[in-house]
Amino acid sequence: MKIFLGGKLVDEADAKISVFDHGLLYGDGIFEGIRAYHGKVFLLDQHVKRLFESAKAIALEIPMTQQEMADAVIKTCRANELSDGYIRLVVTRGVGTLGLNPYLCKKPEVFIIAAKIQLYPIELYETGMKVVTVGTVRNHPEAINPRIKSLNYLNNVLAKIEAINSGVLECIMLNGQGQVAEASGDNVFVVKDGVLKTPPVWCGALDGLTRRAVIQIAEDAGLTVKEDVLQRYDLFTADEMFLTGTAAEVIAVIDVDRRSIGTGKPGHITVDLQNRFKEFVKDNGTPIFDT
Ligand code: PMP
């Protein structure tokens, strides 16, 4: 496998970064997870834009333009002949001292991995998944804003540990007010009385690009979509529920804290949106090979 690192493609075995990199020492950095479908990189420009916004928020100056970054993603996919897969784009603060000061890190490190991912077992896309709500509170927006896609994922990892300890694969995180924020690595939607609802990002969610795409797809299909504060009660009493994410795509939730959601099977609006999403990805990508 070829990895983009330090401005060029290198063999996987040579793709190494320093133990003094603050991305490793402090989780000081940002990233994107991107999908490629049918030879196209899905929502590439939006991912690159969000990466640069995350960088801005943590006062990190990426030593490339947005166009150069997009080109580097395409180049990495091409080098690995990846037409369907998952791309991890990472920018770390770079090499510094054994102290926090990010200004002593002179050169951010950029690397890109173009590979594969299977986040949840394939059969769960048919049957739907069970989740629990967890005690780990989603980061306060004025601590680490969840809109920043930072390398500091311990908040989410701690939540994920609780999920796995409870015998499920994903969880719902609440903010300090007990409002639904998001899943440990996905956004949350419910359907209630035919209306699609998702928490506003200020409740403690990443401004997910799959979330945005699903909102657009749903509105185009004539559904009403509302950004609404949700409490656990709203999950328990929802008619349908699903999660969205680049890696997760669209996956139904059929049980929350041992309350069956709706009929206990993926709802028909969820299944319809899953199908529409599969079509949507065909038309919203940057070609990898024929440019
Ligand atoms: N929330 C979190 C915490 C995430 O890490 C992700 C991405 N894995 C999402 C939501 C979904 O965002 P996107 O659709 O842009 O991948």
PDB file of C-alpha atoms and ligand atoms in Angstrom:
ATOM      1  CA  MET A   1       0.000   0.000   0.000  1.00  0.00           C
ATOM      2  CA  LYS A   2       1.188   3.513  -0.839  1.00  0.00           C
ATOM      3  CA  ILE A   3       0.754   6.233   1.756  1.00  0.00           C
ATOM      4  CA  PHE A   4       0.856   9.959   1.080  1.00  0.00           C
ATOM      5  CA  LEU A   5       3.289  11.396   3.636  1.00  0.00           C
ATOM      6  CA  GLY A   6       5.437  14.512   3.653  1.00  0.00           C
ATOM      7  CA  GLY A   7       4.217  15.586   0.215  1.00  0.00           C
ATOM      8  CA  LYS A   8       4.881  12.323  -1.602  1.00  0.00           C
ATOM      9  CA  LEU A   9       3.788   8.725  -1.927  1.00  0.00           C
ATOM     10  CA  VAL A  10       5.833   6.259   0.094  1.00  0.00           C
ATOM     11  CA  ASP A  11       5.593   2.530   0.780  1.00  0.00           C
ATOM     12  CA  GLU A  12       3.541   1.600   3.821  1.00  0.00           C
ATOM     13  CA  ALA A  13       6.702   0.225   5.501  1.00  0.00           C
ATOM     14  CA  ASP A  14       8.357   3.639   5.155  1.00  0.00           C
ATOM     15  CA  ALA A  15       5.336   5.631   6.318  1.00  0.00           C
ATOM     16  CA  LYS A  16       6.585   6.564   9.776  1.00  0.00           C
ATOM     17  CA  ILE A  17       6.192   9.633  11.905  1.00  0.00           C
ATOM     18  CA  SER A  18       8.210  10.865  14.857  1.00  0.00           C
ATOM     19  CA  VAL A  19       7.426   9.951  18.471  1.00  0.00           C
ATOM     20  CA  PHE A  20       7.798  13.716  19.106  1.00  0.00           C
ATOM     21  CA  ASP A  21       4.833  14.489  16.846  1.00  0.00           C
ATOM     22  CA  HIS A  22       2.217  16.307  18.922  1.00  0.00           C
ATOM     23  CA  GLY A  23      -0.503  14.418  17.105  1.00  0.00           C
ATOM     24  CA  LEU A  24       0.712  11.390  19.032  1.00  0.00           C
ATOM     25  CA  LEU A  25       1.881  13.104  22.232  1.00  0.00           C
ATOM     26  CA  TYR A  26      -1.258  15.229  22.741  1.00  0.00           C
ATOM     27  CA  GLY A  27      -3.850  14.237  20.153  1.00  0.00           C
ATOM     28  CA  ASP A  28      -3.077  17.635  18.654  1.00  0.00           C
ATOM     29  CA  GLY A  29      -4.290  17.436  15.099  1.00  0.00           C
ATOM     30  CA  ILE A  30      -7.308  16.968  12.904  1.00  0.00           C
ATOM     31  CA  PHE A  31      -8.582  14.462  10.390  1.00  0.00           C
ATOM     32  CA  GLU A  32     -11.239  13.421   7.909  1.00  0.00           C
ATOM     33  CA  GLY A  33     -12.701  10.035   7.038  1.00  0.00           C
ATOM     34  CA  ILE A  34     -13.826   9.945   3.422  1.00  0.00           C
ATOM     35  CA  ARG A  35     -15.487   7.274   1.261  1.00  0.00           C
ATOM     36  CA  ALA A  36     -14.837   6.365  -2.327  1.00  0.00           C
ATOM     37  CA  TYR A  37     -17.728   4.780  -4.236  1.00  0.00           C
ATOM     38  CA  HIS A  38     -17.729   3.520  -7.812  1.00  0.00           C
ATOM     39  CA  GLY A  39     -14.419   5.218  -8.671  1.00  0.00           C
ATOM     40  CA  LYS A  40     -15.374   8.590  -7.180  1.00  0.00           C
ATOM     41  CA  VAL A  41     -14.400  10.264  -3.925  1.00  0.00           C
ATOM     42  CA  PHE A  42     -17.676  11.117  -2.214  1.00  0.00           C
ATOM     43  CA  LEU A  43     -18.123  14.770  -1.151  1.00  0.00           C
ATOM     44  CA  LEU A  44     -14.379  15.408  -1.481  1.00  0.00           C
ATOM     45  CA  ASP A  45     -14.604  19.200  -1.517  1.00  0.00           C
ATOM     46  CA  GLN A  46     -16.849  19.258   1.555  1.00  0.00           C
ATOM     47  CA  HIS A  47     -14.430  17.017   3.450  1.00  0.00           C
ATOM     48  CA  VAL A  48     -11.452  19.173   2.524  1.00  0.00           C
ATOM     49  CA  LYS A  49     -13.375  22.304   3.519  1.00  0.00           C
ATOM     50  CA  ARG A  50     -14.293  20.805   6.895  1.00  0.00           C
ATOM     51  CA  LEU A  51     -10.656  19.763   7.414  1.00  0.00           C
ATOM     52  CA  PHE A  52      -9.503  23.332   6.863  1.00  0.00           C
ATOM     53  CA  GLU A  53     -12.214  24.619   9.218  1.00  0.00           C
ATOM     54  CA  SER A  54     -11.109  22.163  11.916  1.00  0.00           C
ATOM     55  CA  ALA A  55      -7.539  23.401  11.341  1.00  0.00           C
ATOM     56  CA  LYS A  56      -8.648  27.009  11.692  1.00  0.00           C
ATOM     57  CA  ALA A  57     -10.437  26.248  14.939  1.00  0.00           C
ATOM     58  CA  ILE A  58      -7.278  24.791  16.496  1.00  0.00           C
ATOM     59  CA  ALA A  59      -4.985  27.464  15.021  1.00  0.00           C
ATOM     60  CA  LEU A  60      -3.195  24.991  12.794  1.00  0.00           C
ATOM     61  CA  GLU A  61      -1.917  26.215   9.461  1.00  0.00           C
ATOM     62  CA  ILE A  62      -2.025  23.465   6.865  1.00  0.00           C
ATOM     63  CA  PRO A  63       0.969  23.827   4.527  1.00  0.00           C
ATOM     64  CA  MET A  64      -1.141  23.094   1.428  1.00  0.00           C
ATOM     65  CA  THR A  65      -4.062  24.700  -0.375  1.00  0.00           C
ATOM     66  CA  GLN A  66      -7.493  23.048  -0.393  1.00  0.00           C
ATOM     67  CA  GLN A  67      -6.989  22.170  -4.057  1.00  0.00           C
ATOM     68  CA  GLU A  68      -3.598  20.587  -3.353  1.00  0.00           C
ATOM     69  CA  MET A  69      -5.176  18.580  -0.544  1.00  0.00           C
ATOM     70  CA  ALA A  70      -7.993  17.355  -2.796  1.00  0.00           C
ATOM     71  CA  ASP A  71      -5.443  16.453  -5.487  1.00  0.00           C
ATOM     72  CA  ALA A  72      -3.361  14.545  -2.930  1.00  0.00           C
ATOM     73  CA  VAL A  73      -6.424  12.478  -1.948  1.00  0.00           C
ATOM     74  CA  ILE A  74      -7.104  11.578  -5.581  1.00  0.00           C
ATOM     75  CA  LYS A  75      -3.435  10.779  -6.180  1.00  0.00           C
ATOM     76  CA  THR A  76      -3.356   8.433  -3.160  1.00  0.00           C
ATOM     77  CA  CYS A  77      -6.492   6.606  -4.327  1.00  0.00           C
ATOM     78  CA  ARG A  78      -5.016   6.236  -7.801  1.00  0.00           C
ATOM     79  CA  ALA A  79      -1.707   4.909  -6.482  1.00  0.00           C
ATOM     80  CA  ASN A  80      -3.623   2.209  -4.592  1.00  0.00           C
ATOM     81  CA  GLU A  81      -6.132   1.572  -7.377  1.00  0.00           C
ATOM     82  CA  LEU A  82      -8.875   2.241  -4.883  1.00  0.00           C
ATOM     83  CA  SER A  83     -12.267   2.753  -6.465  1.00  0.00           C
ATOM     84  CA  ASP A  84     -14.380   1.753  -3.446  1.00  0.00           C
ATOM     85  CA  GLY A  85     -13.023   2.234   0.039  1.00  0.00           C
ATOM     86  CA  TYR A  86     -12.256   4.510   2.917  1.00  0.00           C
ATOM     87  CA  ILE A  87      -9.700   7.294   2.998  1.00  0.00           C
ATOM     88  CA  ARG A  88      -8.167   8.686   6.168  1.00  0.00           C
ATOM     89  CA  LEU A  89      -6.764  12.189   5.807  1.00  0.00           C
ATOM     90  CA  VAL A  90      -4.759  13.349   8.826  1.00  0.00           C
ATOM     91  CA  VAL A  91      -2.946  16.560   9.699  1.00  0.00           C
ATOM     92  CA  THR A  92      -0.936  16.552  12.917  1.00  0.00           C
ATOM     93  CA  ARG A  93       0.653  19.534  14.663  1.00  0.00           C
ATOM     94  CA  GLY A  94       4.009  18.005  13.754  1.00  0.00           C
ATOM     95  CA  VAL A  95       7.251  17.469  15.627  1.00  0.00           C
ATOM     96  CA  GLY A  96       7.757  19.580  18.745  1.00  0.00           C
ATOM     97  CA  THR A  97       9.190  19.442  22.238  1.00  0.00           C
ATOM     98  CA  LEU A  98       7.912  17.491  25.246  1.00  0.00           C
ATOM     99  CA  GLY A  99       5.771  20.463  26.189  1.00  0.00           C
ATOM    100  CA  LEU A 100       2.324  21.501  25.015  1.00  0.00           C
ATOM    101  CA  ASN A 101       3.324  24.659  23.146  1.00  0.00           C
ATOM    102  CA  PRO A 102       2.027  24.070  19.613  1.00  0.00           C
ATOM    103  CA  TYR A 103       3.926  27.102  18.297  1.00  0.00           C
ATOM    104  CA  LEU A 104       7.174  25.193  18.785  1.00  0.00           C
ATOM    105  CA  CYS A 105       5.999  22.636  16.221  1.00  0.00           C
ATOM    106  CA  LYS A 106       7.330  24.054  13.000  1.00  0.00           C
ATOM    107  CA  LYS A 107       5.821  21.803  10.352  1.00  0.00           C
ATOM    108  CA  PRO A 108       2.426  20.092  10.412  1.00  0.00           C
ATOM    109  CA  GLU A 109       2.531  16.524   9.120  1.00  0.00           C
ATOM    110  CA  VAL A 110       0.014  15.526   6.453  1.00  0.00           C
ATOM    111  CA  PHE A 111      -0.698  11.907   5.638  1.00  0.00           C
ATOM    112  CA  ILE A 112      -3.341  10.067   3.668  1.00  0.00           C
ATOM    113  CA  ILE A 113      -4.271   6.383   3.829  1.00  0.00           C
ATOM    114  CA  ALA A 114      -6.534   4.936   1.125  1.00  0.00           C
ATOM    115  CA  ALA A 115      -7.843   1.589   2.352  1.00  0.00           C
ATOM    116  CA  LYS A 116     -11.044  -0.284   3.298  1.00  0.00           C
ATOM    117  CA  ILE A 117     -13.367  -0.213   6.293  1.00  0.00           C
ATOM    118  CA  GLN A 118     -16.226  -2.334   7.591  1.00  0.00           C
ATOM    119  CA  LEU A 119     -17.430  -0.471  10.646  1.00  0.00           C
ATOM    120  CA  TYR A 120     -20.344  -2.692  11.648  1.00  0.00           C
ATOM    121  CA  PRO A 121     -21.062  -6.305  10.644  1.00  0.00           C
ATOM    122  CA  ILE A 122     -22.799  -6.357   7.262  1.00  0.00           C
ATOM    123  CA  GLU A 123     -25.903  -8.149   8.562  1.00  0.00           C
ATOM    124  CA  LEU A 124     -26.720  -5.236  10.887  1.00  0.00           C
ATOM    125  CA  TYR A 125     -27.528  -3.166   7.795  1.00  0.00           C
ATOM    126  CA  GLU A 126     -30.490  -5.528   7.270  1.00  0.00           C
ATOM    127  CA  THR A 127     -31.535  -6.184  10.847  1.00  0.00           C
ATOM    128  CA  GLY A 128     -30.695  -2.847  12.471  1.00  0.00           C
ATOM    129  CA  MET A 129     -28.577  -2.433  15.576  1.00  0.00           C
ATOM    130  CA  LYS A 130     -29.053  -2.100  19.317  1.00  0.00           C
ATOM    131  CA  VAL A 131     -27.509   0.816  21.179  1.00  0.00           C
ATOM    132  CA  VAL A 132     -27.333   2.135  24.725  1.00  0.00           C
ATOM    133  CA  THR A 133     -27.052   5.629  26.135  1.00  0.00           C
ATOM    134  CA  VAL A 134     -23.857   6.113  28.115  1.00  0.00           C
ATOM    135  CA  GLY A 135     -22.673   8.076  31.130  1.00  0.00           C
ATOM    136  CA  THR A 136     -19.685   9.635  29.380  1.00  0.00           C
ATOM    137  CA  VAL A 137     -20.910  13.165  28.598  1.00  0.00           C
ATOM    138  CA  ARG A 138     -20.128  14.541  25.129  1.00  0.00           C
ATOM    139  CA  ASN A 139     -17.424  17.205  25.207  1.00  0.00           C
ATOM    140  CA  HIS A 140     -18.683  20.659  26.109  1.00  0.00           C
ATOM    141  CA  PRO A 141     -18.588  22.860  22.980  1.00  0.00           C
ATOM    142  CA  GLU A 142     -16.412  25.387  24.803  1.00  0.00           C
ATOM    143  CA  ALA A 143     -13.978  22.657  25.894  1.00  0.00           C
ATOM    144  CA  ILE A 144     -13.331  20.810  22.638  1.00  0.00           C
ATOM    145  CA  ASN A 145     -16.104  21.732  20.244  1.00  0.00           C
ATOM    146  CA  PRO A 146     -17.486  18.474  18.770  1.00  0.00           C
ATOM    147  CA  ARG A 147     -17.612  20.289  15.419  1.00  0.00           C
ATOM    148  CA  ILE A 148     -13.819  20.073  15.342  1.00  0.00           C
ATOM    149  CA  LYS A 149     -12.851  16.715  13.911  1.00  0.00           C
ATOM    150  CA  SER A 150      -9.776  16.498  16.090  1.00  0.00           C
ATOM    151  CA  LEU A 151      -7.395  13.636  16.755  1.00  0.00           C
ATOM    152  CA  ASN A 152      -8.449  13.855  20.384  1.00  0.00           C
ATOM    153  CA  TYR A 153     -11.137  11.137  20.359  1.00  0.00           C
ATOM    154  CA  LEU A 154     -10.830   9.927  23.954  1.00  0.00           C
ATOM    155  CA  ASN A 155     -14.268  11.303  24.795  1.00  0.00           C
ATOM    156  CA  ASN A 156     -15.721   9.064  22.085  1.00  0.00           C
ATOM    157  CA  VAL A 157     -13.456   6.124  22.926  1.00  0.00           C
ATOM    158  CA  LEU A 158     -14.631   6.183  26.559  1.00  0.00           C
ATOM    159  CA  ALA A 159     -18.228   6.158  25.361  1.00  0.00           C
ATOM    160  CA  LYS A 160     -17.478   3.294  22.969  1.00  0.00           C
ATOM    161  CA  ILE A 161     -15.947   1.287  25.834  1.00  0.00           C
ATOM    162  CA  GLU A 162     -19.216   1.670  27.748  1.00  0.00           C
ATOM    163  CA  ALA A 163     -21.173   0.501  24.700  1.00  0.00           C
ATOM    164  CA  ILE A 164     -19.030  -2.588  24.201  1.00  0.00           C
ATOM    165  CA  ASN A 165     -19.106  -3.365  27.930  1.00  0.00           C
ATOM    166  CA  SER A 166     -22.908  -3.320  27.645  1.00  0.00           C
ATOM    167  CA  GLY A 167     -22.817  -5.840  24.809  1.00  0.00           C
ATOM    168  CA  VAL A 168     -23.627  -3.462  21.936  1.00  0.00           C
ATOM    169  CA  LEU A 169     -21.469  -1.866  19.252  1.00  0.00           C
ATOM    170  CA  GLU A 170     -22.553   1.754  19.405  1.00  0.00           C
ATOM    171  CA  CYS A 171     -23.936   4.204  21.927  1.00  0.00           C
ATOM    172  CA  ILE A 172     -25.750   7.488  22.178  1.00  0.00           C
ATOM    173  CA  MET A 173     -23.897  10.295  23.931  1.00  0.00           C
ATOM    174  CA  LEU A 174     -25.734  13.069  25.762  1.00  0.00           C
ATOM    175  CA  ASN A 175     -24.493  16.570  26.466  1.00  0.00           C
ATOM    176  CA  GLY A 176     -24.228  18.123  29.929  1.00  0.00           C
ATOM    177  CA  GLN A 177     -27.944  18.987  29.856  1.00  0.00           C
ATOM    178  CA  GLY A 178     -28.943  15.405  29.135  1.00  0.00           C
ATOM    179  CA  GLN A 179     -29.830  16.236  25.530  1.00  0.00           C
ATOM    180  CA  VAL A 180     -28.953  13.798  22.768  1.00  0.00           C
ATOM    181  CA  ALA A 181     -25.694  14.838  21.085  1.00  0.00           C
ATOM    182  CA  GLU A 182     -24.637  12.037  18.754  1.00  0.00           C
ATOM    183  CA  ALA A 183     -23.323   8.485  18.675  1.00  0.00           C
ATOM    184  CA  SER A 184     -19.644   7.843  19.457  1.00  0.00           C
ATOM    185  CA  GLY A 185     -18.802   8.072  15.761  1.00  0.00           C
ATOM    186  CA  ASP A 186     -22.057   8.862  13.959  1.00  0.00           C
ATOM    187  CA  ASN A 187     -24.938  11.337  13.924  1.00  0.00           C
ATOM    188  CA  VAL A 188     -28.418  10.432  15.184  1.00  0.00           C
ATOM    189  CA  PHE A 189     -31.813  10.741  13.502  1.00  0.00           C
ATOM    190  CA  VAL A 190     -35.309   9.783  14.611  1.00  0.00           C
ATOM    191  CA  VAL A 191     -38.594   9.639  12.733  1.00  0.00           C
ATOM    192  CA  LYS A 192     -41.671  10.733  14.700  1.00  0.00           C
ATOM    193  CA  ASP A 193     -45.115  11.030  13.106  1.00  0.00           C
ATOM    194  CA  GLY A 194     -43.539  11.157   9.645  1.00  0.00           C
ATOM    195  CA  VAL A 195     -41.101  13.978  10.530  1.00  0.00           C
ATOM    196  CA  LEU A 196     -37.341  13.414  10.463  1.00  0.00           C
ATOM    197  CA  LYS A 197     -35.521  14.922  13.426  1.00  0.00           C
ATOM    198  CA  THR A 198     -31.866  15.291  14.320  1.00  0.00           C
ATOM    199  CA  PRO A 199     -30.201  17.281  17.095  1.00  0.00           C
ATOM    200  CA  PRO A 200     -28.746  20.654  16.094  1.00  0.00           C
ATOM    201  CA  VAL A 201     -24.940  20.598  16.123  1.00  0.00           C
ATOM    202  CA  TRP A 202     -24.844  22.972  19.110  1.00  0.00           C
ATOM    203  CA  CYS A 203     -26.166  20.067  21.218  1.00  0.00           C
ATOM    204  CA  GLY A 204     -22.699  18.564  20.833  1.00  0.00           C
ATOM    205  CA  ALA A 205     -22.510  16.926  17.428  1.00  0.00           C
ATOM    206  CA  LEU A 206     -20.107  16.916  14.530  1.00  0.00           C
ATOM    207  CA  ASP A 207     -21.616  18.650  11.506  1.00  0.00           C
ATOM    208  CA  GLY A 208     -21.620  15.306   9.739  1.00  0.00           C
ATOM    209  CA  LEU A 209     -21.464  15.297   5.970  1.00  0.00           C
ATOM    210  CA  THR A 210     -23.579  12.142   5.789  1.00  0.00           C
ATOM    211  CA  ARG A 211     -26.071  13.911   8.087  1.00  0.00           C
ATOM    212  CA  ARG A 212     -26.149  16.844   5.654  1.00  0.00           C
ATOM    213  CA  ALA A 213     -26.536  14.530   2.666  1.00  0.00           C
ATOM    214  CA  VAL A 214     -29.390  12.613   4.333  1.00  0.00           C
ATOM    215  CA  ILE A 215     -31.174  15.880   5.195  1.00  0.00           C
ATOM    216  CA  GLN A 216     -30.935  16.917   1.541  1.00  0.00           C
ATOM    217  CA  ILE A 217     -32.057  13.498   0.279  1.00  0.00           C
ATOM    218  CA  ALA A 218     -35.004  13.457   2.701  1.00  0.00           C
ATOM    219  CA  GLU A 219     -36.124  16.968   1.772  1.00  0.00           C
ATOM    220  CA  ASP A 220     -35.829  16.140  -1.931  1.00  0.00           C
ATOM    221  CA  ALA A 221     -38.042  13.124  -1.249  1.00  0.00           C
ATOM    222  CA  GLY A 222     -40.680  15.439   0.273  1.00  0.00           C
ATOM    223  CA  LEU A 223     -40.054  14.681   3.952  1.00  0.00           C
ATOM    224  CA  THR A 224     -40.090  17.389   6.606  1.00  0.00           C
ATOM    225  CA  VAL A 225     -36.750  17.557   8.424  1.00  0.00           C
ATOM    226  CA  LYS A 226     -36.312  19.391  11.710  1.00  0.00           C
ATOM    227  CA  GLU A 227     -33.233  20.101  13.774  1.00  0.00           C
ATOM    228  CA  ASP A 228     -34.662  19.618  17.229  1.00  0.00           C
ATOM    229  CA  VAL A 229     -33.392  19.118  20.763  1.00  0.00           C
ATOM    230  CA  LEU A 230     -33.943  15.460  21.610  1.00  0.00           C
ATOM    231  CA  GLN A 231     -34.011  13.801  25.000  1.00  0.00           C
ATOM    232  CA  ARG A 232     -33.722  10.093  25.782  1.00  0.00           C
ATOM    233  CA  TYR A 233     -37.542  10.059  25.939  1.00  0.00           C
ATOM    234  CA  ASP A 234     -37.647  11.118  22.264  1.00  0.00           C
ATOM    235  CA  LEU A 235     -35.448   8.167  21.338  1.00  0.00           C
ATOM    236  CA  PHE A 236     -37.475   5.654  23.368  1.00  0.00           C
ATOM    237  CA  THR A 237     -40.745   6.843  21.820  1.00  0.00           C
ATOM    238  CA  ALA A 238     -39.493   7.330  18.244  1.00  0.00           C
ATOM    239  CA  ASP A 239     -41.201   5.481  15.381  1.00  0.00           C
ATOM    240  CA  GLU A 240     -37.845   4.913  13.702  1.00  0.00           C
ATOM    241  CA  MET A 241     -34.247   5.712  14.424  1.00  0.00           C
ATOM    242  CA  PHE A 242     -30.985   5.541  12.476  1.00  0.00           C
ATOM    243  CA  LEU A 243     -27.375   6.648  12.556  1.00  0.00           C
ATOM    244  CA  THR A 244     -25.358   8.300   9.794  1.00  0.00           C
ATOM    245  CA  GLY A 245     -21.633   8.570   9.172  1.00  0.00           C
ATOM    246  CA  THR A 246     -19.052   8.229   6.458  1.00  0.00           C
ATOM    247  CA  ALA A 247     -17.947   4.834   7.722  1.00  0.00           C
ATOM    248  CA  ALA A 248     -21.363   3.779   9.101  1.00  0.00           C
ATOM    249  CA  GLU A 249     -23.343   5.106   6.105  1.00  0.00           C
ATOM    250  CA  VAL A 250     -27.052   4.855   7.067  1.00  0.00           C
ATOM    251  CA  ILE A 251     -27.853   2.180   9.652  1.00  0.00           C
ATOM    252  CA  ALA A 252     -31.116   1.534  11.471  1.00  0.00           C
ATOM    253  CA  VAL A 253     -31.336   1.434  15.269  1.00  0.00           C
ATOM    254  CA  ILE A 254     -33.953  -0.970  16.591  1.00  0.00           C
ATOM    255  CA  ASP A 255     -33.351  -0.842  20.333  1.00  0.00           C
ATOM    256  CA  VAL A 256     -32.191   1.826  22.778  1.00  0.00           C
ATOM    257  CA  ASP A 257     -31.578   0.869  26.423  1.00  0.00           C
ATOM    258  CA  ARG A 258     -33.796  -2.199  25.936  1.00  0.00           C
ATOM    259  CA  ARG A 259     -36.703  -0.192  24.555  1.00  0.00           C
ATOM    260  CA  SER A 260     -37.696  -1.427  21.092  1.00  0.00           C
ATOM    261  CA  ILE A 261     -37.854   1.400  18.600  1.00  0.00           C
ATOM    262  CA  GLY A 262     -41.097   1.352  16.612  1.00  0.00           C
ATOM    263  CA  THR A 263     -41.797  -2.198  15.487  1.00  0.00           C
ATOM    264  CA  GLY A 264     -38.340  -3.366  16.551  1.00  0.00           C
ATOM    265  CA  LYS A 265     -37.363  -3.665  12.886  1.00  0.00           C
ATOM    266  CA  PRO A 266     -35.798  -1.060  10.567  1.00  0.00           C
ATOM    267  CA  GLY A 267     -38.568   1.389   9.682  1.00  0.00           C
ATOM    268  CA  HIS A 268     -39.756   1.953   6.111  1.00  0.00           C
ATOM    269  CA  ILE A 269     -38.560   5.588   5.977  1.00  0.00           C
ATOM    270  CA  THR A 270     -35.120   4.470   7.165  1.00  0.00           C
ATOM    271  CA  VAL A 271     -34.953   1.725   4.530  1.00  0.00           C
ATOM    272  CA  ASP A 272     -36.094   4.162   1.847  1.00  0.00           C
ATOM    273  CA  LEU A 273     -33.403   6.667   2.873  1.00  0.00           C
ATOM    274  CA  GLN A 274     -30.772   3.913   2.876  1.00  0.00           C
ATOM    275  CA  ASN A 275     -31.706   3.105  -0.718  1.00  0.00           C
ATOM    276  CA  ARG A 276     -31.792   6.738  -1.786  1.00  0.00           C
ATOM    277  CA  PHE A 277     -28.382   7.262  -0.158  1.00  0.00           C
ATOM    278  CA  LYS A 278     -26.934   4.416  -2.270  1.00  0.00           C
ATOM    279  CA  GLU A 279     -28.129   6.252  -5.373  1.00  0.00           C
ATOM    280  CA  PHE A 280     -26.968   9.658  -4.114  1.00  0.00           C
ATOM    281  CA  VAL A 281     -23.341   8.527  -3.723  1.00  0.00           C
ATOM    282  CA  LYS A 282     -23.202   7.680  -7.439  1.00  0.00           C
ATOM    283  CA  ASP A 283     -23.719  11.322  -8.453  1.00  0.00           C
ATOM    284  CA  ASN A 284     -21.782  13.214  -5.813  1.00  0.00           C
ATOM    285  CA  GLY A 285     -18.160  12.281  -6.145  1.00  0.00           C
ATOM    286  CA  THR A 286     -14.907  13.472  -7.708  1.00  0.00           C
ATOM    287  CA  PRO A 287     -13.637  10.978 -10.316  1.00  0.00           C
ATOM    288  CA  ILE A 288     -10.444   9.177  -9.332  1.00  0.00           C
ATOM    289  CA  PHE A 289      -9.283   7.767 -12.633  1.00  0.00           C
ATOM    290  CA  ASP A 290     -10.649   9.596 -15.662  1.00  0.00           C
ATOM    291  CA  THR A 291      -9.352  13.136 -15.079  1.00  0.00           C
TER     292      THR A 291
HETATM  293  N1  PMP B   1     -19.923  12.189  14.778  1.00  0.00           N
HETATM  294  C1  PMP B   1     -18.683  11.768  15.056  1.00  0.00           C
HETATM  295  C2  PMP B   1     -18.183  11.885  16.454  1.00  0.00           C
HETATM  296  C3  PMP B   1     -17.886  11.230  14.052  1.00  0.00           C
HETATM  297  O1  PMP B   1     -16.642  10.824  14.326  1.00  0.00           O
HETATM  298  C4  PMP B   1     -18.406  11.117  12.744  1.00  0.00           C
HETATM  299  C5  PMP B   1     -17.558  10.581  11.626  1.00  0.00           C
HETATM  300  N2  PMP B   1     -17.144   9.266  11.870  1.00  0.00           N
HETATM  301  C6  PMP B   1     -19.728  11.534  12.503  1.00  0.00           C
HETATM  302  C7  PMP B   1     -20.440  12.092  13.543  1.00  0.00           C
HETATM  303  C8  PMP B   1     -20.330  11.451  11.127  1.00  0.00           C
HETATM  304  O2  PMP B   1     -19.775  12.442  10.290  1.00  0.00           O
HETATM  305  P1  PMP B   1     -19.597  12.227   8.728  1.00  0.00           P
HETATM  306  O3  PMP B   1     -20.938  11.900   8.202  1.00  0.00           O
HETATM  307  O4  PMP B   1     -19.081  13.532   8.217  1.00  0.00           O
HETATM  308  O5  PMP B   1     -18.642  11.111   8.544  1.00  0.00           O
END
